[in-house]
């Protein structure tokens, strides 16, 4: 059973390109979102037991999130509904250069009210793998709940995956780099983007960064490269896959779907090459749908998507 802990939020997205939020824009949403939420939903869609620890408001957005996660097969016993606190939210707008502007309302929302009570502990106790998202380490309280889960799972011989999922400005927040490095030392499977890989290490290039991370005791590093595909590296193996050609509608959530599919395949004993091939397909499928979590897919859908690609390529 895989566990994700962190922000369960709704997201409202701009429908056209633009700069910032100062000019009038058409919006679409709310969509279910939050990096760990998208991740755990994709794990469940693949039929791997999945639990979410988080918090939403006792409002309609909270209800939307609870219903969607439960419907996709995520265990939501650890998802609290908080009275008198609004469900967390985010606004996203795409710039013409491909960058994104985000406005988050998480810190002062229900999403920040995750506590290590008896219910949370009992959900943690049923899980054998914890996935950490850098975006969820936004308060000392979140860091301590996630650390407790890592300690508990590790004590029972379980494993940890970690996606730093960090915007650059996040690394400059006081304490954030230390929190990220602390979790890195406890990670089995690390899933950064190419940029995050070098930003988090002292190394000048990717090869140096990989060597540094594997020396820390990480078993494998999986690098996400957007439309250019992805790579897998451990001490013996290096595998690269090119990106699949797709019509990109919305890039948000691709990394979370990719990570979830890699982790689910890795935990169910597939070889790294297969994990990477399916994760690459999962990320590519995610960008073809509007909405952060609307591109999650079942194994049958992923295999069918890959089969279509093979026919097109031949
Ligand atoms: P995000 O933070 O938006 O979730 P990320 O930076 O963590 O994204 P990406 O590298 O953008 O992750 O995407 C993850 C994976 O999804 C890529 O490594 C690739 O396999 C697939 N992918 C992403 N974008 C595309 C695309 N335009 N075409 C094909 N595959 C893509």
Short mmCIF file of C-alpha atoms and ligand atoms in Angstrom, two decimals:
data_model
loop_
_atom_site.label_atom_id
_atom_site.label_comp_id
_atom_site.label_asym_id
_atom_site.label_seq_id
_atom_site.Cartn_x
_atom_site.Cartn_y
_atom_site.Cartn_z
CA UNK A 1 0.00 0.00 0.00
CA UNK A 2 1.35 3.37 -1.11
CA UNK A 3 0.91 6.51 1.01
CA UNK A 4 0.94 10.15 -0.06
CA UNK A 5 0.76 13.01 2.42
CA UNK A 6 0.15 16.64 1.57
CA UNK A 7 -1.95 19.21 -0.20
CA UNK A 8 -5.40 18.18 -1.42
CA UNK A 9 -6.65 21.26 -3.27
CA UNK A 10 -8.74 22.54 -6.16
CA UNK A 11 -7.16 24.29 -9.12
CA UNK A 12 -8.58 26.93 -11.42
CA UNK A 13 -6.82 27.38 -14.73
CA UNK A 14 -6.63 30.09 -17.38
CA UNK A 15 -7.92 28.98 -20.77
CA UNK A 16 -5.60 31.24 -22.77
CA UNK A 17 -1.93 32.24 -22.67
CA UNK A 18 -1.02 35.41 -20.87
CA UNK A 19 1.31 37.08 -18.44
CA UNK A 20 0.48 37.24 -14.71
CA UNK A 21 -3.06 37.62 -13.40
CA UNK A 22 -3.48 41.38 -13.80
CA UNK A 23 -5.38 41.29 -17.14
CA UNK A 24 -8.89 39.80 -17.44
CA UNK A 25 -8.77 36.10 -18.34
CA UNK A 26 -11.25 33.29 -18.91
CA UNK A 27 -10.90 30.62 -16.26
CA UNK A 28 -11.88 26.97 -16.10
CA UNK A 29 -12.26 24.79 -13.03
CA UNK A 30 -12.23 23.95 -10.21
CA UNK A 31 -10.30 20.76 -10.94
CA UNK A 32 -9.11 18.31 -8.27
CA UNK A 33 -5.40 18.96 -7.75
CA UNK A 34 -2.35 19.06 -5.47
CA UNK A 35 0.83 17.21 -6.49
CA UNK A 36 0.51 14.36 -3.92
CA UNK A 37 -3.22 14.12 -4.71
CA UNK A 38 -2.61 13.65 -8.43
CA UNK A 39 0.17 11.17 -7.62
CA UNK A 40 -1.96 8.99 -5.35
CA UNK A 41 -4.93 9.09 -7.72
CA UNK A 42 -2.72 7.75 -10.53
CA UNK A 43 -1.37 4.99 -8.24
CA UNK A 44 -4.93 3.91 -7.45
CA UNK A 45 -5.96 4.06 -11.13
CA UNK A 46 -3.27 1.42 -11.74
CA UNK A 47 -4.91 -0.88 -9.19
CA UNK A 48 -2.19 -0.55 -6.53
CA UNK A 49 -3.59 0.02 -2.99
CA UNK A 50 -3.24 3.73 -2.22
CA UNK A 51 -3.94 5.95 0.81
CA UNK A 52 -4.04 9.73 1.16
CA UNK A 53 -3.33 11.71 4.31
CA UNK A 54 -4.42 15.33 3.97
CA UNK A 55 -7.14 17.82 4.87
CA UNK A 56 -9.92 19.65 3.04
CA UNK A 57 -12.57 22.10 4.19
CA UNK A 58 -16.05 20.94 5.08
CA UNK A 59 -17.31 22.64 1.91
CA UNK A 60 -18.33 21.77 -1.66
CA UNK A 61 -14.75 21.81 -2.96
CA UNK A 62 -13.76 19.42 -0.17
CA UNK A 63 -16.66 17.17 -1.10
CA UNK A 64 -15.63 17.22 -4.77
CA UNK A 65 -12.11 16.10 -3.81
CA UNK A 66 -13.29 13.37 -1.42
CA UNK A 67 -15.71 11.97 -3.99
CA UNK A 68 -13.21 11.97 -6.85
CA UNK A 69 -10.44 10.26 -4.83
CA UNK A 70 -12.82 7.66 -3.40
CA UNK A 71 -14.30 7.03 -6.85
CA UNK A 72 -10.82 6.42 -8.32
CA UNK A 73 -10.06 3.91 -5.53
CA UNK A 74 -7.97 5.96 -3.08
CA UNK A 75 -8.46 5.16 0.61
CA UNK A 76 -9.50 8.53 2.14
CA UNK A 77 -9.79 7.50 5.80
CA UNK A 78 -6.81 9.81 6.48
CA UNK A 79 -8.35 12.77 4.62
CA UNK A 80 -9.78 15.08 7.29
CA UNK A 81 -12.70 17.46 6.70
CA UNK A 82 -12.15 20.63 8.70
CA UNK A 83 -14.98 22.85 9.93
CA UNK A 84 -14.54 26.60 9.40
CA UNK A 85 -11.51 26.30 7.10
CA UNK A 86 -11.71 26.56 3.31
CA UNK A 87 -10.36 23.88 1.00
CA UNK A 88 -6.94 24.91 -0.40
CA UNK A 89 -6.83 26.30 -3.92
CA UNK A 90 -4.47 27.29 -6.70
CA UNK A 91 -4.73 29.41 -9.85
CA UNK A 92 -2.48 28.70 -12.79
CA UNK A 93 -1.78 30.71 -15.92
CA UNK A 94 0.43 29.71 -18.84
CA UNK A 95 2.92 32.17 -20.31
CA UNK A 96 3.70 32.33 -24.02
CA UNK A 97 7.27 31.08 -23.27
CA UNK A 98 5.88 27.86 -21.75
CA UNK A 99 6.46 28.95 -18.11
CA UNK A 100 3.60 29.04 -15.60
CA UNK A 101 2.41 31.55 -13.00
CA UNK A 102 0.85 30.05 -9.88
CA UNK A 103 -1.14 31.65 -7.07
CA UNK A 104 -1.53 29.26 -4.13
CA UNK A 105 -3.90 29.47 -1.21
CA UNK A 106 -2.60 26.54 0.82
CA UNK A 107 -0.84 27.80 3.93
CA UNK A 108 -3.93 29.39 5.48
CA UNK A 109 -6.36 26.77 4.19
CA UNK A 110 -7.56 23.39 5.43
CA UNK A 111 -4.74 21.77 3.39
CA UNK A 112 -2.22 22.89 6.02
CA UNK A 113 -4.14 21.27 8.90
CA UNK A 114 -2.67 17.78 8.65
CA UNK A 115 -2.03 16.34 12.11
CA UNK A 116 -0.42 13.20 13.46
CA UNK A 117 -3.43 11.93 15.39
CA UNK A 118 -4.48 8.34 16.03
CA UNK A 119 -6.30 8.06 12.69
CA UNK A 120 -3.27 9.32 10.75
CA UNK A 121 -0.99 6.91 12.60
CA UNK A 122 -3.27 3.98 11.81
CA UNK A 123 -3.34 4.89 8.08
CA UNK A 124 0.48 5.15 8.08
CA UNK A 125 0.73 1.77 9.82
CA UNK A 126 -1.07 0.08 6.90
CA UNK A 127 1.35 1.43 4.27
CA UNK A 128 4.65 0.02 3.02
CA UNK A 129 5.76 2.82 0.76
CA UNK A 130 5.70 6.61 1.30
CA UNK A 131 5.95 9.10 -1.55
CA UNK A 132 7.23 12.57 -0.61
CA UNK A 133 6.53 15.68 -2.67
CA UNK A 134 8.77 18.74 -2.11
CA UNK A 135 5.69 20.96 -2.49
CA UNK A 136 4.16 19.35 0.62
CA UNK A 137 7.05 20.41 2.89
CA UNK A 138 5.57 23.91 3.25
CA UNK A 139 5.35 24.01 7.06
CA UNK A 140 7.22 22.47 10.02
CA UNK A 141 4.00 20.58 10.86
CA UNK A 142 3.81 18.97 7.40
CA UNK A 143 7.51 18.09 7.59
CA UNK A 144 7.02 16.39 10.96
CA UNK A 145 3.99 14.32 9.83
CA UNK A 146 5.86 13.18 6.69
CA UNK A 147 8.97 12.39 8.75
CA UNK A 148 6.88 10.27 11.14
CA UNK A 149 5.50 8.31 8.17
CA UNK A 150 8.98 7.79 6.71
CA UNK A 151 10.30 6.58 10.10
CA UNK A 152 7.40 4.18 10.58
CA UNK A 153 7.51 2.71 7.07
CA UNK A 154 11.31 2.36 7.11
CA UNK A 155 11.21 0.69 10.54
CA UNK A 156 8.95 -1.98 9.01
CA UNK A 157 11.28 -2.52 6.02
CA UNK A 158 9.26 -0.37 3.58
CA UNK A 159 10.54 2.10 0.99
CA UNK A 160 10.44 5.81 0.17
CA UNK A 161 10.24 7.71 -3.10
CA UNK A 162 10.79 11.45 -3.39
CA UNK A 163 9.92 14.00 -6.06
CA UNK A 164 11.44 17.39 -5.09
CA UNK A 165 8.74 18.95 -7.26
CA UNK A 166 10.27 22.29 -6.39
CA UNK A 167 9.98 25.60 -8.01
CA UNK A 168 13.32 27.40 -7.74
CA UNK A 169 11.98 30.06 -5.35
CA UNK A 170 11.02 27.23 -2.96
CA UNK A 171 14.66 26.27 -2.47
CA UNK A 172 15.40 29.78 -1.17
CA UNK A 173 12.81 29.53 1.63
CA UNK A 174 14.44 29.26 5.08
CA UNK A 175 14.84 25.63 6.11
CA UNK A 176 13.58 24.23 2.80
CA UNK A 177 16.93 23.07 1.42
CA UNK A 178 17.72 21.36 4.75
CA UNK A 179 14.31 19.62 4.77
CA UNK A 180 14.80 18.44 1.17
CA UNK A 181 18.34 17.19 1.85
CA UNK A 182 17.20 15.44 5.05
CA UNK A 183 14.55 13.46 3.14
CA UNK A 184 16.95 12.79 0.29
CA UNK A 185 19.18 10.83 2.65
CA UNK A 186 16.23 8.54 3.46
CA UNK A 187 15.10 8.04 -0.14
CA UNK A 188 15.19 4.81 -2.15
CA UNK A 189 13.84 6.17 -5.41
CA UNK A 190 14.45 9.80 -6.40
CA UNK A 191 12.43 11.44 -9.19
CA UNK A 192 13.74 14.93 -10.01
CA UNK A 193 13.60 16.97 -13.21
CA UNK A 194 17.01 17.57 -14.85
CA UNK A 195 17.11 21.10 -13.37
CA UNK A 196 16.23 19.92 -9.85
CA UNK A 197 18.91 17.23 -10.04
CA UNK A 198 21.73 19.75 -10.37
CA UNK A 199 20.11 22.45 -8.19
CA UNK A 200 19.97 20.09 -5.20
CA UNK A 201 23.57 18.87 -5.40
CA UNK A 202 26.97 20.56 -5.41
CA UNK A 203 27.77 19.02 -8.81
CA UNK A 204 28.47 20.97 -12.01
CA UNK A 205 26.75 18.53 -14.33
CA UNK A 206 24.25 15.67 -14.43
CA UNK A 207 26.84 12.88 -14.22
CA UNK A 208 28.38 14.45 -11.10
CA UNK A 209 24.96 14.96 -9.53
CA UNK A 210 23.99 11.33 -10.17
CA UNK A 211 27.21 10.05 -8.61
CA UNK A 212 26.66 12.29 -5.57
CA UNK A 213 23.08 11.01 -5.09
CA UNK A 214 23.89 7.32 -5.54
CA UNK A 215 26.70 7.77 -2.96
CA UNK A 216 24.06 9.01 -0.49
CA UNK A 217 22.50 5.52 -0.64
CA UNK A 218 19.66 6.24 -3.08
CA UNK A 219 18.95 3.03 -5.05
CA UNK A 220 17.83 4.67 -8.28
CA UNK A 221 17.32 8.12 -9.82
CA UNK A 222 14.65 8.72 -12.47
CA UNK A 223 15.02 12.01 -14.35
CA UNK A 224 11.98 13.71 -15.92
CA UNK A 225 12.69 15.67 -19.09
CA UNK A 226 9.29 17.00 -20.22
CA UNK A 227 8.62 16.42 -23.94
CA UNK A 228 12.18 15.05 -24.30
CA UNK A 229 11.36 11.88 -22.32
CA UNK A 230 13.06 10.49 -19.22
CA UNK A 231 16.07 8.54 -17.90
CA UNK A 232 16.66 5.84 -15.27
CA UNK A 233 19.99 5.44 -13.47
CA UNK A 234 21.25 3.10 -10.79
CA UNK A 235 24.78 1.89 -10.05
CA UNK A 236 24.74 -0.66 -12.88
CA UNK A 237 22.20 0.62 -15.38
CA UNK A 238 21.33 3.69 -17.42
CA UNK A 239 18.21 3.72 -19.60
CA UNK A 240 16.94 6.68 -21.68
CA UNK A 241 13.57 6.93 -23.40
CA UNK A 242 12.60 9.68 -25.86
CA UNK A 243 9.36 11.60 -25.30
CA UNK A 244 6.29 10.27 -27.08
CA UNK A 245 4.87 12.61 -29.72
CA UNK A 246 1.55 13.97 -28.41
CA UNK A 247 -0.62 17.05 -28.75
CA UNK A 248 0.14 18.89 -25.49
CA UNK A 249 -2.95 20.63 -24.10
CA UNK A 250 -1.90 21.14 -20.48
CA UNK A 251 1.46 20.14 -18.91
CA UNK A 252 0.28 20.38 -15.28
CA UNK A 253 0.33 17.02 -13.50
CA UNK A 254 2.55 15.20 -16.02
CA UNK A 255 5.37 14.77 -13.49
CA UNK A 256 2.99 13.47 -10.82
CA UNK A 257 1.38 10.91 -13.17
CA UNK A 258 4.84 9.88 -14.44
CA UNK A 259 6.14 9.42 -10.87
CA UNK A 260 3.05 7.50 -9.74
CA UNK A 261 3.27 5.09 -12.64
CA UNK A 262 6.99 4.53 -12.15
CA UNK A 263 6.54 3.89 -8.40
CA UNK A 264 3.51 1.60 -8.87
CA UNK A 265 5.34 -0.47 -11.51
CA UNK A 266 8.57 -0.57 -9.46
CA UNK A 267 6.71 -1.74 -6.34
CA UNK A 268 4.91 -4.47 -8.28
CA UNK A 269 8.22 -5.93 -9.45
CA UNK A 270 8.46 -4.72 -13.04
CA UNK A 271 11.98 -4.25 -14.46
CA UNK A 272 13.25 -0.63 -14.65
CA UNK A 273 12.94 -0.53 -18.45
CA UNK A 274 9.26 -1.38 -18.26
CA UNK A 275 8.64 1.05 -15.37
CA UNK A 276 10.24 3.83 -17.41
CA UNK A 277 8.36 2.98 -20.62
CA UNK A 278 4.99 3.00 -18.81
CA UNK A 279 5.81 6.13 -16.77
CA UNK A 280 6.84 7.93 -19.96
CA UNK A 281 3.48 6.98 -21.48
CA UNK A 282 1.66 8.12 -18.34
CA UNK A 283 3.33 11.57 -18.44
CA UNK A 284 2.60 11.90 -22.16
CA UNK A 285 -1.06 10.94 -21.70
CA UNK A 286 -1.40 13.44 -18.85
CA UNK A 287 -0.46 16.41 -21.05
CA UNK A 288 -3.14 15.58 -23.62
CA UNK A 289 -5.99 16.48 -21.21
CA UNK A 290 -6.89 19.82 -19.64
CA UNK A 291 -6.87 19.71 -15.84
CA UNK A 292 -4.10 18.58 -13.48
CA UNK A 293 -5.65 15.20 -12.60
CA UNK A 294 -7.78 14.62 -15.69
CA UNK A 295 -4.97 12.75 -17.48
CA UNK A 296 -4.63 9.89 -14.99
CA UNK A 297 -4.99 6.49 -16.67
CA UNK A 298 -5.52 2.80 -15.95
CA UNK A 299 -2.97 0.15 -17.02
CA UNK A 300 -5.28 -0.91 -19.86
CA UNK A 301 -5.39 2.71 -21.12
CA UNK A 302 -1.60 3.07 -20.85
CA UNK A 303 -0.94 -0.18 -22.74
CA UNK A 304 -3.48 0.79 -25.43
CA UNK A 305 -1.89 4.24 -25.77
CA UNK A 306 1.58 2.68 -26.17
CA UNK A 307 0.30 0.14 -28.67
CA UNK A 308 -1.19 2.97 -30.80
CA UNK A 309 2.18 4.80 -30.67
CA UNK A 310 3.99 1.66 -31.88
CA UNK A 311 1.58 1.27 -34.81
CA UNK A 312 2.03 4.96 -35.73
CA UNK A 313 5.84 4.66 -35.54
CA UNK A 314 5.95 1.57 -37.80
P1 LIG B 1 4.91 19.01 -13.42
O1 LIG B 1 5.60 19.72 -12.29
O2 LIG B 1 4.18 19.95 -14.34
O3 LIG B 1 4.02 17.87 -13.00
P2 LIG B 1 7.54 17.84 -14.06
O4 LIG B 1 8.53 18.92 -14.39
O5 LIG B 1 7.65 17.18 -12.74
O6 LIG B 1 6.05 18.38 -14.37
P3 LIG B 1 7.81 16.80 -16.72
O7 LIG B 1 9.24 16.54 -17.03
O8 LIG B 1 7.17 18.02 -17.30
O9 LIG B 1 7.60 16.70 -15.15
O10 LIG B 1 6.94 15.56 -17.22
C1 LIG B 1 7.13 14.26 -16.68
C2 LIG B 1 7.21 13.25 -17.78
O11 LIG B 1 6.01 13.28 -18.56
C3 LIG B 1 8.34 13.48 -18.79
O12 LIG B 1 9.57 12.97 -18.30
C4 LIG B 1 7.80 12.73 -20.00
O13 LIG B 1 7.98 11.34 -19.82
C5 LIG B 1 6.30 13.06 -19.94
N1 LIG B 1 5.98 14.31 -20.67
C6 LIG B 1 5.87 15.56 -20.16
N2 LIG B 1 5.58 16.45 -21.12
C7 LIG B 1 5.49 15.76 -22.28
C8 LIG B 1 5.21 16.12 -23.65
N3 LIG B 1 4.97 17.38 -24.01
N4 LIG B 1 5.23 15.13 -24.57
C9 LIG B 1 5.47 13.85 -24.23
N5 LIG B 1 5.74 13.45 -22.96
C10 LIG B 1 5.76 14.38 -21.99
#
